[in-house]
Amino acid sequence: MPDFMEFQLCFDEAGREIEILDVTRTGENEYRIEETPVFRPDLSLGDIIKVKEERGVYYYVETVRKSDYVKMVRLLSREAAQSLELASFKERVLKCGGIWETVFGGVLIIHVPKEVEKPLKAELGKIARTHGI
């Protein structure tokens, strides 16, 4: 298993847009993002980014390579978040080689290989309709 490190990733020179992320070093000044940046929809888990470091703060420079995962995002109701259907769905995501995350207690972010996107997207849609989301 790779050694994750946590760092502050800054997206502007003034230091106003900062997110703390887990990453894995892949090269000189290059890191693989190991969790979804919440406030940057253009970046995703698995992306390789280039940064510059100044006094312990890492500044985003560019995306070197996009993730191989397809990202799906769904806002969950409390009922859906606690449902057995969603728990089973998350297990299937993991078995297919995907990853899931929950942020802010109700935003589900799913990362799956492209080849399983359609069936899992359909299943997630069914769960959403069942629970009124």
mmCIF file of C-alpha atoms in Angstrom:
data_model
loop_
_atom_site.group_PDB
_atom_site.id
_atom_site.type_symbol
_atom_site.label_atom_id
_atom_site.label_comp_id
_atom_site.label_asym_id
_atom_site.label_seq_id
_atom_site.Cartn_x
_atom_site.Cartn_y
_atom_site.Cartn_z
ATOM 1 C CA MET A 1 0.000 0.000 0.000
ATOM 2 C CA PRO A 2 1.369 3.433 -0.912
ATOM 3 C CA ASP A 3 2.396 5.877 1.784
ATOM 4 C CA PHE A 4 -0.106 8.712 1.807
ATOM 5 C CA MET A 5 0.903 12.124 2.980
ATOM 6 C CA GLU A 6 -1.306 15.035 3.836
ATOM 7 C CA PHE A 7 -0.643 18.504 2.580
ATOM 8 C CA GLN A 8 -2.282 21.863 2.118
ATOM 9 C CA LEU A 9 -2.978 22.368 -1.552
ATOM 10 C CA CYS A 10 -3.376 26.014 -2.450
ATOM 11 C CA PHE A 11 -5.118 27.009 -5.669
ATOM 12 C CA ASP A 12 -4.345 30.735 -5.736
ATOM 13 C CA GLU A 13 -1.243 32.828 -5.036
ATOM 14 C CA ALA A 14 -2.998 34.794 -2.264
ATOM 15 C CA GLY A 15 -3.604 31.625 -0.233
ATOM 16 C CA ARG A 16 -7.384 31.990 -0.022
ATOM 17 C CA GLU A 17 -8.299 28.746 -1.775
ATOM 18 C CA ILE A 18 -6.750 25.937 0.274
ATOM 19 C CA GLU A 19 -7.782 22.340 0.718
ATOM 20 C CA ILE A 20 -6.067 19.732 2.865
ATOM 21 C CA LEU A 21 -5.693 16.506 0.876
ATOM 22 C CA ASP A 22 -4.146 13.060 1.119
ATOM 23 C CA VAL A 23 -1.731 12.438 -1.748
ATOM 24 C CA THR A 24 0.938 9.978 -2.854
ATOM 25 C CA ARG A 25 4.169 11.216 -4.375
ATOM 26 C CA THR A 26 4.643 9.928 -7.930
ATOM 27 C CA GLY A 27 7.595 12.012 -9.084
ATOM 28 C CA GLU A 28 9.422 15.243 -8.524
ATOM 29 C CA ASN A 29 6.753 17.814 -7.665
ATOM 30 C CA GLU A 30 4.051 15.366 -8.842
ATOM 31 C CA TYR A 31 1.412 13.748 -6.655
ATOM 32 C CA ARG A 32 -1.574 11.440 -7.067
ATOM 33 C CA ILE A 33 -4.659 12.789 -5.308
ATOM 34 C CA GLU A 34 -5.999 10.109 -2.938
ATOM 35 C CA GLU A 35 -9.310 11.778 -2.086
ATOM 36 C CA THR A 36 -11.722 14.054 -3.895
ATOM 37 C CA PRO A 37 -11.021 17.776 -3.617
ATOM 38 C CA VAL A 38 -14.422 19.053 -2.535
ATOM 39 C CA PHE A 39 -14.097 22.603 -3.789
ATOM 40 C CA ARG A 40 -12.457 21.860 -7.145
ATOM 41 C CA PRO A 41 -14.805 19.851 -9.392
ATOM 42 C CA ASP A 42 -12.151 19.836 -12.139
ATOM 43 C CA LEU A 43 -9.896 17.655 -9.951
ATOM 44 C CA SER A 44 -10.645 14.140 -8.807
ATOM 45 C CA LEU A 45 -9.335 11.176 -6.869
ATOM 46 C CA GLY A 46 -6.585 9.543 -8.908
ATOM 47 C CA ASP A 47 -5.529 12.655 -10.827
ATOM 48 C CA ILE A 48 -1.783 13.277 -11.019
ATOM 49 C CA ILE A 49 -0.997 16.930 -10.359
ATOM 50 C CA LYS A 50 2.113 19.078 -10.478
ATOM 51 C CA VAL A 51 2.743 21.429 -7.573
ATOM 52 C CA LYS A 52 5.322 23.887 -6.345
ATOM 53 C CA GLU A 53 6.163 23.985 -2.648
ATOM 54 C CA GLU A 54 6.900 27.134 -0.654
ATOM 55 C CA ARG A 55 7.323 27.062 3.141
ATOM 56 C CA GLY A 56 5.265 23.889 3.585
ATOM 57 C CA VAL A 57 2.391 24.987 1.359
ATOM 58 C CA TYR A 58 1.907 23.239 -1.968
ATOM 59 C CA TYR A 59 0.596 25.363 -4.833
ATOM 60 C CA TYR A 60 -1.336 23.689 -7.635
ATOM 61 C CA VAL A 61 0.384 24.191 -10.994
ATOM 62 C CA GLU A 62 -1.398 21.839 -13.419
ATOM 63 C CA THR A 63 -2.999 18.458 -13.911
ATOM 64 C CA VAL A 64 -0.459 16.108 -15.458
ATOM 65 C CA ARG A 65 -2.829 13.153 -15.986
ATOM 66 C CA LYS A 66 -6.514 12.688 -15.310
ATOM 67 C CA SER A 67 -7.733 9.732 -13.290
ATOM 68 C CA ASP A 68 -8.821 6.532 -15.005
ATOM 69 C CA TYR A 69 -11.932 6.553 -12.824
ATOM 70 C CA VAL A 70 -15.326 7.925 -13.778
ATOM 71 C CA LYS A 71 -16.768 10.124 -11.039
ATOM 72 C CA MET A 72 -20.416 10.136 -10.002
ATOM 73 C CA VAL A 73 -21.762 12.533 -7.374
ATOM 74 C CA ARG A 74 -25.125 12.265 -5.644
ATOM 75 C CA LEU A 75 -26.742 14.285 -2.864
ATOM 76 C CA LEU A 76 -28.352 11.812 -0.455
ATOM 77 C CA SER A 77 -31.383 12.103 1.748
ATOM 78 C CA ARG A 78 -30.959 10.813 5.306
ATOM 79 C CA GLU A 79 -33.157 7.840 4.387
ATOM 80 C CA ALA A 80 -31.022 6.946 1.370
ATOM 81 C CA ALA A 81 -27.752 7.431 3.266
ATOM 82 C CA GLN A 82 -28.899 4.925 5.907
ATOM 83 C CA SER A 83 -30.515 2.438 3.523
ATOM 84 C CA LEU A 84 -29.507 -1.191 3.124
ATOM 85 C CA GLU A 85 -29.643 -0.711 -0.660
ATOM 86 C CA LEU A 86 -26.954 1.951 -0.530
ATOM 87 C CA ALA A 87 -24.782 -0.145 1.793
ATOM 88 C CA SER A 88 -24.999 -3.039 -0.700
ATOM 89 C CA PHE A 89 -24.304 -0.666 -3.584
ATOM 90 C CA LYS A 90 -21.120 0.608 -1.879
ATOM 91 C CA GLU A 91 -19.931 -2.988 -1.482
ATOM 92 C CA ARG A 92 -20.472 -3.596 -5.222
ATOM 93 C CA VAL A 93 -18.511 -0.437 -6.014
ATOM 94 C CA LEU A 94 -15.563 -1.799 -4.013
ATOM 95 C CA LYS A 95 -15.823 -5.262 -5.628
ATOM 96 C CA CYS A 96 -15.705 -3.639 -9.083
ATOM 97 C CA GLY A 97 -12.454 -1.896 -8.224
ATOM 98 C CA GLY A 98 -14.064 1.418 -7.379
ATOM 99 C CA ILE A 99 -13.900 3.725 -4.395
ATOM 100 C CA TRP A 100 -16.586 5.717 -2.626
ATOM 101 C CA GLU A 101 -16.460 8.691 -0.292
ATOM 102 C CA THR A 102 -19.036 10.621 1.697
ATOM 103 C CA VAL A 103 -18.482 14.307 2.391
ATOM 104 C CA PHE A 104 -20.529 16.684 4.516
ATOM 105 C CA GLY A 105 -22.575 13.703 5.711
ATOM 106 C CA GLY A 106 -24.775 13.571 2.629
ATOM 107 C CA VAL A 107 -22.781 13.951 -0.572
ATOM 108 C CA LEU A 108 -21.798 10.586 -2.017
ATOM 109 C CA ILE A 109 -18.852 10.603 -4.416
ATOM 110 C CA ILE A 110 -18.194 7.396 -6.328
ATOM 111 C CA HIS A 111 -15.173 6.610 -8.492
ATOM 112 C CA VAL A 112 -15.455 3.556 -10.737
ATOM 113 C CA PRO A 113 -13.601 2.039 -13.690
ATOM 114 C CA LYS A 114 -15.148 3.111 -17.015
ATOM 115 C CA GLU A 115 -16.254 -0.418 -17.901
ATOM 116 C CA VAL A 116 -18.672 -0.618 -14.940
ATOM 117 C CA GLU A 117 -19.977 2.947 -15.049
ATOM 118 C CA LYS A 118 -23.290 2.308 -16.850
ATOM 119 C CA PRO A 119 -24.660 -0.526 -14.686
ATOM 120 C CA LEU A 120 -23.602 1.166 -11.455
ATOM 121 C CA LYS A 121 -25.005 4.512 -12.574
ATOM 122 C CA ALA A 122 -28.330 2.797 -13.337
ATOM 123 C CA GLU A 123 -28.336 1.107 -9.935
ATOM 124 C CA LEU A 124 -27.572 4.375 -8.155
ATOM 125 C CA GLY A 125 -30.408 6.030 -10.069
ATOM 126 C CA LYS A 126 -32.808 3.318 -8.916
ATOM 127 C CA ILE A 127 -31.749 3.825 -5.279
ATOM 128 C CA ALA A 128 -32.238 7.571 -5.702
ATOM 129 C CA ARG A 129 -35.758 7.126 -7.123
ATOM 130 C CA THR A 130 -36.708 4.652 -4.383
ATOM 131 C CA HIS A 131 -35.694 7.091 -1.658
ATOM 132 C CA GLY A 132 -36.997 10.239 -3.329
ATOM 133 C CA ILE A 133 -33.714 11.960 -4.105
#
